[in-house]
Amino acid sequence: MKLPILQVDPADLPAYAIVCGDPFRAEAISRKLTDAVELAFAREYRTFVGEFEGVRIAVTSHGVGAAGAAVCFEELIQAGVRTLIRVGTAGTLTADYPAGSLIVSTAAVREEGLTRQLVPLAYPAVADGTIADLLHEKAVQRGGPVGKGITVTVDAFYSGVEELPLEKYKRAGALAVEMEISALYVVASLRGARAGAIVALDGDATKTDDGYDPHKDLVREAVNREIDVALATIAEIARREH
């Protein structure tokens, strides 16, 4: 029986997966795999499987926002995926890491509504330590600015009357803001999987209403670099396990 939302047969999914927001980014990642095939494209959820350095890997898009992304994470884990790495983009919260930098998320601030319906607010959203360390190691090897630390997950992309509490998290040392990582970490923790995330910075998170443009060449290059990092990390994890 196929997974109800992803519309994928669990038997077709391996133990390792890369997840990303954009269905067309999932397709781009699949082109880095050998013998890649598309399993399904339902709503925002698009799934491919293929091999990288002899390791079978799934690539699934999860759309924008924690609630919809959590559906993807839940079903992948139900199907037997045990290692998930998110790749995507985020807004920077520090001048130390401008657009084009990579950030490895070690933990995520839960400024979204989904995870508080799963666990108390005091419950942390934390990456698997081995995955985070390997992502950082592989990213440093590829060059370019790379940071490692806490990220912030929010629901709102554009500002409204209420202001997002980004300044206080910036003062506390958070490096970037995006919309799905805390859901990934909490769902993985609850369901017995392990997860990590690496994001390419695409601009100042406090200025999304002011000329925001994530389609710059340096951002595209950073996204390509983070994808290579995620693939290399999964290959290394698989080698250690076998």
Coordinates of N, CA and C in Angstrom, one line a residue:
M1 N 0.8 -1.2 0.0 CA 0.0 0.0 0.0 C 0.9 1.3 0.0
K2 N 0.5 2.2 -0.8 CA 1.3 3.4 -0.9 C 1.1 4.4 0.3
L3 N 2.1 5.1 0.6 CA 2.0 6.2 1.6 C 0.9 7.1 1.2
P4 N 0.0 7.5 2.1 CA -1.2 8.2 1.7 C -1.0 9.6 1.1
I5 N 0.0 10.3 1.6 CA 0.2 11.7 1.0 C 1.4 11.7 0.0
L6 N 2.5 11.0 0.3 CA 3.6 11.0 -0.6 C 3.3 10.1 -1.8
Q7 N 2.4 9.2 -1.7 CA 2.0 8.3 -2.8 C 3.2 7.5 -3.3
V8 N 4.0 7.0 -2.4 CA 5.1 6.1 -2.7 C 4.9 4.8 -2.0
D9 N 5.3 3.7 -2.6 CA 5.4 2.4 -2.0 C 6.5 2.4 -1.0
P10 N 6.3 2.1 0.3 CA 7.4 2.1 1.2 C 8.5 1.1 0.8
A11 N 8.2 0.0 0.1 CA 9.2 -0.9 -0.3 C 10.2 -0.3 -1.3
D12 N 9.9 0.8 -1.9 CA 10.8 1.5 -2.8 C 11.7 2.4 -2.2
L13 N 11.6 2.7 -0.9 CA 12.4 3.7 -0.2 C 13.6 3.1 0.6
P14 N 14.8 3.7 0.4 CA 15.9 3.2 1.2 C 15.9 3.8 2.6
A15 N 17.0 3.6 3.3 CA 17.2 4.0 4.7 C 17.6 5.5 4.8
Y16 N 18.1 6.0 3.7 CA 18.7 7.4 3.6 C 17.9 8.3 2.7
A17 N 17.7 9.6 3.2 CA 16.9 10.5 2.4 C 17.5 11.9 2.5
I18 N 17.5 12.6 1.4 CA 17.6 14.1 1.4 C 16.3 14.7 1.2
V19 N 16.0 15.7 2.0 CA 14.7 16.4 1.8 C 14.9 17.9 1.5
C20 N 14.1 18.5 0.7 CA 14.2 19.9 0.3 C 12.8 20.5 0.1
G21 N 12.7 21.8 0.1 CA 11.4 22.4 -0.1 C 10.9 22.3 -1.5
D22 N 11.7 22.6 -2.5 CA 11.3 22.8 -3.9 C 11.2 21.5 -4.6
P23 N 10.1 21.1 -5.3 CA 10.1 19.9 -6.1 C 11.1 19.9 -7.2
F24 N 11.4 21.1 -7.7 CA 12.3 21.1 -8.9 C 13.8 21.1 -8.4
R25 N 14.0 21.4 -7.1 CA 15.3 21.2 -6.5 C 15.5 19.7 -6.3
A26 N 14.4 19.0 -5.9 CA 14.5 17.6 -5.8 C 14.9 16.9 -7.1
E27 N 14.4 17.4 -8.2 CA 14.7 16.9 -9.5 C 16.2 17.2 -9.8
A28 N 16.7 18.4 -9.4 CA 18.1 18.7 -9.7 C 19.0 17.8 -8.8
I29 N 18.6 17.5 -7.6 CA 19.4 16.6 -6.8 C 19.5 15.2 -7.4
S30 N 18.3 14.8 -7.9 CA 18.3 13.4 -8.5 C 19.2 13.3 -9.7
R31 N 19.5 14.4 -10.4 CA 20.5 14.3 -11.5 C 21.9 14.1 -11.1
K32 N 22.2 14.2 -9.8 CA 23.5 13.9 -9.2 C 23.6 12.4 -8.8
L33 N 22.5 11.7 -8.9 CA 22.4 10.2 -8.6 C 22.5 9.4 -9.9
T34 N 23.0 8.2 -9.7 CA 23.0 7.3 -10.9 C 21.7 6.4 -10.8
D35 N 21.2 6.1 -12.0 CA 20.0 5.3 -12.1 C 18.8 5.9 -11.4
A36 N 18.7 7.2 -11.4 CA 17.6 7.8 -10.7 C 16.3 7.6 -11.4
V37 N 15.2 7.4 -10.6 CA 13.9 7.3 -11.1 C 13.0 8.1 -10.2
E38 N 11.9 8.7 -10.8 CA 10.9 9.4 -10.1 C 9.8 8.5 -9.7
L39 N 9.5 8.4 -8.4 CA 8.5 7.5 -7.8 C 7.1 8.2 -7.8
A40 N 7.1 9.5 -7.5 CA 5.8 10.1 -7.3 C 5.9 11.6 -7.3
F41 N 4.8 12.3 -7.7 CA 4.8 13.8 -7.6 C 3.3 14.1 -7.2
A42 N 3.1 14.2 -5.9 CA 1.8 14.4 -5.4 C 1.8 15.7 -4.5
R43 N 0.9 16.7 -4.9 CA 0.9 18.0 -4.2 C 2.3 18.6 -4.3
E44 N 2.9 19.0 -3.2 CA 4.3 19.5 -3.2 C 5.3 18.5 -3.0
Y45 N 4.9 17.2 -2.9 CA 5.8 16.1 -2.5 C 6.2 15.4 -3.7
R46 N 7.5 15.5 -4.1 CA 8.0 14.8 -5.2 C 9.2 13.9 -4.8
T47 N 9.2 12.7 -5.2 CA 10.2 11.7 -4.7 C 10.9 11.0 -5.8
F48 N 12.2 11.0 -5.6 CA 13.1 10.2 -6.5 C 13.9 9.2 -5.7
V49 N 14.4 8.2 -6.3 CA 15.4 7.3 -5.7 C 16.5 7.1 -6.7
G50 N 17.7 6.9 -6.2 CA 18.9 6.6 -7.1 C 20.1 6.2 -6.2
E51 N 21.2 6.2 -6.8 CA 22.4 5.8 -6.0 C 23.5 6.9 -6.1
F52 N 24.2 7.0 -5.0 CA 25.4 7.9 -4.9 C 26.5 7.1 -4.2
E53 N 27.6 6.9 -5.0 CA 28.7 6.1 -4.5 C 28.3 4.8 -3.9
G54 N 27.3 4.1 -4.6 CA 26.8 2.8 -4.3 C 25.8 2.8 -3.2
V55 N 25.4 3.9 -2.7 CA 24.4 4.0 -1.6 C 23.0 4.4 -2.2
R56 N 22.0 3.7 -1.9 CA 20.6 4.1 -2.4 C 20.1 5.2 -1.5
I57 N 19.7 6.3 -2.2 CA 19.2 7.5 -1.5 C 17.9 7.9 -2.1
A58 N 17.0 8.3 -1.2 CA 15.7 9.0 -1.7 C 15.9 10.5 -1.6
V59 N 15.2 11.2 -2.5 CA 15.2 12.6 -2.5 C 13.7 13.0 -2.5
T60 N 13.2 13.7 -1.5 CA 11.8 14.1 -1.5 C 11.6 15.6 -1.2
S61 N 10.8 16.3 -1.9 CA 10.5 17.7 -1.6 C 9.3 17.7 -0.6
H62 N 9.4 18.7 0.3 CA 8.4 18.9 1.3 C 7.6 20.2 1.3
G63 N 7.8 21.0 0.4 CA 7.1 22.3 0.3 C 7.6 23.3 1.3
V64 N 6.8 24.3 1.5 CA 7.2 25.4 2.4 C 6.4 25.4 3.7
G65 N 7.1 25.4 4.8 CA 6.5 25.5 6.1 C 6.5 24.2 6.9
A66 N 6.5 24.3 8.2 CA 6.7 23.2 9.1 C 5.6 22.1 9.0
A67 N 4.3 22.6 9.0 CA 3.2 21.7 9.0 C 3.2 20.7 7.9
G68 N 3.3 21.2 6.7 CA 3.3 20.4 5.5 C 4.6 19.5 5.4
A69 N 5.7 20.1 5.8 CA 6.9 19.4 5.8 C 6.9 18.2 6.7
A70 N 6.3 18.4 7.9 CA 6.2 17.3 8.9 C 5.5 16.1 8.3
V71 N 4.5 16.3 7.5 CA 3.8 15.2 6.8 C 4.8 14.3 6.0
C72 N 5.7 15.0 5.3 CA 6.7 14.3 4.5 C 7.6 13.6 5.5
F73 N 8.1 14.2 6.5 CA 9.1 13.5 7.4 C 8.4 12.3 8.1
E74 N 7.2 12.5 8.5 CA 6.5 11.4 9.2 C 6.3 10.2 8.2
E75 N 5.9 10.4 7.0 CA 5.7 9.3 6.1 C 7.0 8.6 5.7
L76 N 8.0 9.4 5.5 CA 9.3 8.8 5.1 C 9.8 7.9 6.2
I77 N 9.7 8.4 7.5 CA 10.1 7.5 8.6 C 9.2 6.3 8.8
Q78 N 7.9 6.5 8.6 CA 7.0 5.3 8.6 C 7.4 4.3 7.6
A79 N 8.0 4.7 6.5 CA 8.4 3.8 5.4 C 9.7 3.1 5.6
G80 N 10.4 3.6 6.7 CA 11.7 2.9 7.0 C 12.9 3.8 6.8
V81 N 12.8 5.1 6.4 CA 13.9 6.0 6.3 C 14.4 6.3 7.7
R82 N 15.7 6.2 7.9 CA 16.2 6.4 9.3 C 17.2 7.5 9.4
T83 N 17.7 8.0 8.2 CA 18.6 9.2 8.2 C 18.0 10.2 7.2
L84 N 17.8 11.4 7.7 CA 17.2 12.5 6.8 C 18.1 13.7 7.0
I85 N 18.4 14.3 5.8 CA 19.2 15.5 5.8 C 18.4 16.5 5.0
R86 N 18.1 17.7 5.6 CA 17.5 18.7 4.8 C 18.5 19.7 4.2
V87 N 18.3 20.0 2.9 CA 19.1 21.0 2.3 C 18.1 22.1 1.8
G88 N 18.5 23.3 1.8 CA 17.6 24.4 1.5 C 18.2 25.7 1.6
T89 N 17.4 26.8 1.7 CA 17.9 28.1 1.8 C 17.4 28.7 3.1
A90 N 18.1 29.8 3.6 CA 17.7 30.5 4.8 C 18.2 31.9 4.7
G91 N 17.6 32.7 5.6 CA 18.1 34.1 5.7 C 19.1 34.2 6.8
T92 N 20.1 35.0 6.6 CA 21.1 35.2 7.6 C 20.7 36.1 8.7
L93 N 21.2 35.9 9.9 CA 21.0 36.7 11.0 C 22.3 37.4 11.5
T94 N 23.4 37.2 10.7 CA 24.7 37.8 11.1 C 25.5 38.2 9.9
A95 N 26.2 39.3 10.0 CA 27.0 39.8 9.0 C 28.2 38.9 8.8
D96 N 28.5 38.0 9.8 CA 29.6 37.1 9.6 C 29.4 36.1 8.5
Y97 N 28.2 35.8 8.2 CA 27.8 34.9 7.2 C 26.8 35.5 6.2
P98 N 27.4 36.1 5.1 CA 26.5 36.8 4.1 C 25.9 35.8 3.2
A99 N 25.1 36.3 2.3 CA 24.5 35.4 1.2 C 25.6 34.7 0.5
G100 N 25.3 33.4 0.2 CA 26.3 32.5 -0.4 C 27.0 31.6 0.6
S101 N 26.9 31.9 1.9 CA 27.5 31.1 3.0 C 26.6 29.9 3.2
L102 N 27.2 28.9 3.8 CA 26.5 27.7 4.3 C 26.4 27.6 5.8
I103 N 25.3 27.2 6.3 CA 25.1 27.0 7.8 C 24.7 25.6 8.1
V104 N 25.4 24.9 8.9 CA 25.0 23.6 9.5 C 24.2 23.9 10.7
S105 N 22.9 23.4 10.8 CA 22.1 23.6 11.9 C 22.3 22.6 13.0
T106 N 22.8 23.0 14.1 CA 23.0 22.0 15.3 C 21.7 21.9 16.1
A107 N 20.9 22.9 16.1 CA 19.6 22.9 16.8 C 18.7 24.0 16.2
A108 N 17.4 23.9 16.5 CA 16.5 24.9 15.9 C 15.6 25.5 17.0
V109 N 15.5 26.8 17.0 CA 14.5 27.5 17.8 C 13.1 27.2 17.3
R110 N 12.1 26.8 18.1 CA 10.8 26.4 17.7 C 9.8 27.5 17.7
E111 N 10.0 28.5 16.7 CA 9.1 29.6 16.6 C 8.1 29.3 15.5
E112 N 7.5 28.1 15.5 CA 6.5 27.7 14.6 C 5.4 27.0 15.4
G113 N 4.2 26.8 14.8 CA 3.1 26.3 15.5 C 2.9 24.8 15.5
L114 N 3.6 24.1 14.6 CA 3.4 22.6 14.5 C 3.9 21.8 15.7
T115 N 5.2 22.0 16.0 CA 5.8 21.1 17.0 C 5.2 21.3 18.4
R116 N 4.6 22.4 18.7 CA 4.0 22.6 20.0 C 2.8 21.7 20.2
Q117 N 2.2 21.2 19.1 CA 1.1 20.3 19.1 C 1.6 18.8 19.2
L118 N 2.9 18.6 19.2 CA 3.5 17.3 19.3 C 4.2 17.1 20.6
V119 N 4.9 18.1 21.1 CA 5.7 18.0 22.4 C 5.6 19.3 23.1
P120 N 5.9 19.4 24.4 CA 5.9 20.6 25.1 C 7.0 21.6 24.6
L121 N 6.8 22.9 24.8 CA 7.7 23.9 24.3 C 9.1 23.7 24.8
A122 N 9.2 23.1 26.0 CA 10.5 22.9 26.6 C 11.3 21.9 26.0
Y123 N 10.7 21.1 25.1 CA 11.4 20.0 24.4 C 12.3 20.6 23.3
P124 N 13.6 20.2 23.3 CA 14.5 20.8 22.3 C 14.4 20.2 20.9
A125 N 14.7 21.0 19.9 CA 14.8 20.5 18.5 C 16.3 20.4 18.2
V126 N 16.8 19.2 18.2 CA 18.3 19.1 18.1 C 18.7 18.2 17.0
A127 N 19.7 18.5 16.2 CA 20.3 17.6 15.2 C 21.0 16.4 15.8
D128 N 21.1 15.4 15.0 CA 22.0 14.3 15.3 C 23.4 14.8 15.3
G129 N 24.2 14.5 16.3 CA 25.5 15.1 16.4 C 26.5 14.6 15.4
T130 N 26.4 13.3 15.0 CA 27.3 12.8 14.0 C 27.0 13.4 12.6
I131 N 25.7 13.5 12.3 CA 25.3 14.1 11.0 C 25.8 15.6 11.0
A132 N 25.6 16.4 12.0 CA 26.0 17.8 12.0 C 27.5 17.9 11.9
D133 N 28.2 17.1 12.6 CA 29.7 17.1 12.5 C 30.2 16.8 11.1
L134 N 29.6 15.8 10.5 CA 30.0 15.4 9.1 C 29.6 16.4 8.1
L135 N 28.4 17.0 8.2 CA 28.0 18.0 7.3 C 29.0 19.2 7.4
H136 N 29.4 19.6 8.6 CA 30.3 20.7 8.7 C 31.7 20.3 8.2
E137 N 32.2 19.1 8.4 CA 33.5 18.7 7.9 C 33.5 18.7 6.4
K138 N 32.5 18.1 5.8 CA 32.4 18.1 4.3 C 32.3 19.5 3.7
A139 N 31.5 20.3 4.4 CA 31.3 21.7 3.9 C 32.6 22.5 3.9
V140 N 33.4 22.4 5.0 CA 34.7 23.0 5.1 C 35.6 22.6 4.0
Q141 N 35.6 21.3 3.8 CA 36.5 20.7 2.7 C 36.2 21.3 1.3
R142 N 35.0 21.7 1.1 CA 34.6 22.3 -0.2 C 34.8 23.8 -0.3
G143 N 35.3 24.4 0.8 CA 35.6 25.8 0.7 C 34.4 26.7 0.8
G144 N 34.7 28.0 0.9 CA 33.6 29.0 1.1 C 33.3 29.2 2.6
P145 N 32.6 30.2 2.9 CA 32.2 30.5 4.3 C 31.2 29.4 4.8
V146 N 31.5 28.9 6.0 CA 30.7 27.8 6.6 C 30.5 28.1 8.0
G147 N 29.3 28.1 8.5 CA 29.0 28.3 9.9 C 28.3 27.1 10.5
K148 N 28.3 26.9 11.8 CA 27.7 25.8 12.5 C 27.1 26.3 13.8
G149 N 25.8 26.1 13.9 CA 25.2 26.6 15.1 C 23.6 26.6 15.1
I150 N 23.0 27.4 15.9 CA 21.6 27.4 16.1 C 20.9 28.1 15.0
T151 N 19.8 27.6 14.5 CA 19.0 28.3 13.5 C 17.6 28.5 14.1
V152 N 16.8 29.3 13.5 CA 15.4 29.6 13.9 C 14.4 29.2 12.9
T153 N 13.4 28.5 13.3 CA 12.3 28.1 12.4 C 11.1 28.9 12.7
V154 N 10.5 29.5 11.7 CA 9.3 30.3 11.8 C 8.3 29.9 10.8
D155 N 7.0 30.4 11.0 CA 6.0 30.1 10.0 C 5.8 31.2 9.0
A156 N 5.9 32.5 9.5 CA 5.7 33.6 8.6 C 6.9 33.9 7.8
F157 N 6.7 34.1 6.5 CA 7.8 34.5 5.6 C 7.8 36.1 5.4
Y158 N 6.6 36.6 5.0 CA 6.5 38.1 4.9 C 6.0 38.7 6.2
S159 N 6.4 39.9 6.5 CA 6.0 40.5 7.8 C 4.5 41.0 7.8
G160 N 4.0 41.1 9.0 CA 2.6 41.6 9.1 C 2.6 42.7 10.2
V161 N 1.5 42.8 10.9 CA 1.5 43.8 12.0 C 2.4 43.4 13.2
E162 N 2.3 42.1 13.5 CA 3.2 41.5 14.5 C 4.6 41.3 14.0
E163 N 5.6 41.6 14.8 CA 7.0 41.4 14.3 C 7.5 40.1 14.8
L164 N 8.3 39.4 13.9 CA 8.9 38.2 14.3 C 10.0 38.5 15.3
P165 N 10.3 37.6 16.2 CA 11.3 37.9 17.3 C 12.7 37.6 16.9
L166 N 13.1 38.1 15.7 CA 14.4 37.7 15.1 C 15.5 38.4 15.8
E167 N 15.3 39.7 16.2 CA 16.4 40.4 16.8 C 16.9 39.8 18.1
K168 N 16.0 39.3 18.9 CA 16.4 38.7 20.2 C 17.2 37.4 19.9
Y169 N 16.8 36.7 18.9 CA 17.6 35.4 18.6 C 18.9 35.8 18.0
K170 N 19.0 36.8 17.2 CA 20.2 37.3 16.7 C 21.2 37.7 17.8
R171 N 20.7 38.4 18.8 CA 21.5 38.8 19.9 C 22.0 37.6 20.7
A172 N 21.2 36.5 20.7 CA 21.5 35.3 21.4 C 22.5 34.4 20.6
G173 N 22.8 34.8 19.4 CA 23.8 34.1 18.6 C 23.2 33.1 17.6
A174 N 21.9 33.1 17.3 CA 21.4 32.3 16.2 C 21.9 32.8 14.9
L175 N 22.1 31.9 14.0 CA 22.8 32.3 12.7 C 21.9 32.5 11.6
A176 N 20.8 31.8 11.5 CA 19.9 31.9 10.3 C 18.5 31.6 10.7
V177 N 17.6 31.9 9.8 CA 16.2 31.6 10.0 C 15.6 31.0 8.7
E178 N 14.8 29.9 8.9 CA 14.1 29.2 7.8 C 12.8 28.7 8.3
M179 N 12.2 27.7 7.7 CA 10.8 27.4 8.0 C 10.5 25.9 8.2
E180 N 11.5 25.0 8.3 CA 11.2 23.6 8.5 C 12.0 22.8 9.4
I181 N 13.2 23.3 9.8 CA 14.2 22.4 10.5 C 13.7 22.0 11.8
S182 N 13.1 22.8 12.6 CA 12.6 22.4 13.9 C 11.6 21.2 13.8
A183 N 10.8 21.2 12.8 CA 9.8 20.1 12.6 C 10.6 18.9 12.3
L184 N 11.6 19.0 11.4 CA 12.4 17.8 11.1 C 13.0 17.2 12.3
Y185 N 13.6 18.0 13.1 CA 14.4 17.5 14.3 C 13.4 16.9 15.3
V186 N 12.3 17.5 15.6 CA 11.3 17.0 16.6 C 10.7 15.7 16.1
V187 N 10.3 15.7 14.8 CA 9.6 14.4 14.3 C 10.7 13.3 14.3
A188 N 11.9 13.6 13.9 CA 12.9 12.5 13.8 C 13.1 12.0 15.2
S189 N 13.2 12.9 16.2 CA 13.5 12.5 17.6 C 12.3 11.6 18.1
L190 N 11.1 12.0 17.8 CA 9.9 11.3 18.3 C 9.8 9.9 17.7
R191 N 10.2 9.8 16.4 CA 9.9 8.6 15.7 C 11.2 7.7 15.5
G192 N 12.2 8.0 16.2 CA 13.4 7.1 16.3 C 14.3 7.2 15.1
A193 N 14.3 8.3 14.4 CA 15.2 8.5 13.2 C 16.2 9.6 13.7
R194 N 17.2 9.8 12.8 CA 18.2 10.8 13.0 C 18.2 11.8 11.9
A195 N 18.5 13.1 12.2 CA 18.3 14.1 11.2 C 19.4 15.2 11.3
G196 N 19.7 15.9 10.2 CA 20.5 17.0 10.2 C 20.1 18.0 9.1
A197 N 20.7 19.1 9.1 CA 20.3 20.1 8.0 C 21.4 21.0 7.7
I198 N 21.5 21.4 6.5 CA 22.5 22.4 6.0 C 21.7 23.3 5.1
V199 N 21.9 24.6 5.2 CA 21.2 25.6 4.4 C 22.2 26.6 3.8
A200 N 21.8 27.1 2.6 CA 22.5 28.1 1.9 C 21.9 29.4 2.2
L201 N 22.6 30.4 2.6 CA 22.1 31.7 3.0 C 21.8 32.5 1.7
D202 N 20.6 33.1 1.6 CA 20.2 33.8 0.4 C 19.9 35.3 0.7
G203 N 20.2 35.8 1.8 CA 19.9 37.2 2.1 C 19.7 37.5 3.6
D204 N 19.5 38.8 3.9 CA 19.3 39.2 5.3 C 17.8 38.8 5.7
A205 N 17.7 38.0 6.7 CA 16.4 37.6 7.2 C 15.5 38.7 7.7
T206 N 16.1 39.8 8.0 CA 15.3 40.9 8.6 C 14.8 41.8 7.5
K207 N 15.1 41.5 6.2 CA 14.7 42.4 5.1 C 14.0 41.7 4.0
T208 N 13.1 40.7 4.3 CA 12.5 39.9 3.2 C 11.5 40.7 2.4
D209 N 11.1 41.9 2.9 CA 10.1 42.7 2.2 C 10.9 43.8 1.4
D210 N 12.2 43.8 1.4 CA 12.9 44.9 0.8 C 13.9 44.3 -0.3
G211 N 13.4 44.1 -1.5 CA 14.2 43.6 -2.6 C 14.8 42.2 -2.4
Y212 N 14.0 41.4 -1.8 CA 14.5 40.0 -1.6 C 14.7 39.3 -2.9
D213 N 15.8 38.7 -3.2 CA 16.1 38.0 -4.4 C 17.0 36.8 -4.1
P214 N 16.4 35.6 -4.0 CA 17.2 34.4 -3.7 C 17.8 33.8 -5.0
H215 N 17.6 34.4 -6.1 CA 18.0 33.8 -7.4 C 19.4 34.3 -7.9
K216 N 20.2 34.7 -7.0 CA 21.5 35.2 -7.4 C 22.5 34.0 -7.7
D217 N 23.5 34.3 -8.5 CA 24.5 33.2 -8.8 C 25.2 32.7 -7.6
L218 N 25.5 33.5 -6.6 CA 26.3 33.0 -5.5 C 25.4 32.1 -4.6
V219 N 24.1 32.4 -4.6 CA 23.1 31.5 -3.9 C 23.0 30.2 -4.6
R220 N 22.9 30.2 -5.9 CA 22.8 29.0 -6.7 C 24.0 28.1 -6.5
E221 N 25.2 28.8 -6.5 CA 26.4 28.0 -6.2 C 26.5 27.4 -4.8
A222 N 26.0 28.2 -3.9 CA 25.9 27.6 -2.5 C 25.0 26.5 -2.3
V223 N 23.8 26.5 -3.0 CA 22.9 25.4 -3.0 C 23.5 24.2 -3.6
N224 N 24.2 24.4 -4.7 CA 24.8 23.2 -5.4 C 25.9 22.6 -4.4
R225 N 26.6 23.5 -3.7 CA 27.7 23.0 -2.8 C 27.0 22.3 -1.6
E226 N 25.9 22.8 -1.1 CA 25.3 22.1 0.1 C 24.8 20.7 -0.3
I227 N 24.3 20.6 -1.6 CA 23.8 19.3 -2.0 C 24.9 18.3 -2.1
D228 N 26.0 18.7 -2.6 CA 27.2 17.8 -2.7 C 27.6 17.4 -1.3
V229 N 27.6 18.4 -0.4 CA 27.9 18.1 1.0 C 27.0 17.1 1.6
A230 N 25.7 17.2 1.4 CA 24.7 16.3 2.0 C 24.9 14.9 1.4
L231 N 25.1 14.8 0.1 CA 25.4 13.5 -0.5 C 26.6 12.8 0.0
A232 N 27.7 13.6 0.1 CA 28.9 13.0 0.7 C 28.8 12.6 2.1
T233 N 28.0 13.3 2.9 CA 27.7 13.0 4.3 C 27.0 11.6 4.4
I234 N 25.9 11.5 3.6 CA 25.2 10.2 3.6 C 26.1 9.0 3.2
A235 N 26.9 9.3 2.1 CA 27.8 8.2 1.7 C 28.8 7.8 2.8
E236 N 29.3 8.8 3.6 CA 30.2 8.5 4.7 C 29.5 7.8 5.8
I237 N 28.3 8.2 6.1 CA 27.5 7.5 7.1 C 27.3 6.0 6.7
A238 N 26.9 5.8 5.5 CA 26.7 4.4 5.0 C 27.9 3.6 5.1
R239 N 29.1 4.2 4.7 CA 30.3 3.4 4.8 C 30.6 3.0 6.2
R240 N 30.4 3.9 7.2 CA 30.7 3.6 8.6 C 29.7 2.5 9.1
E241 N 28.5 2.5 8.6 CA 27.6 1.5 9.1 C 27.7 0.1 8.4
H242 N 28.4 0.1 7.3 CA 28.6 -1.2 6.6 C 30.1 -1.5 6.5

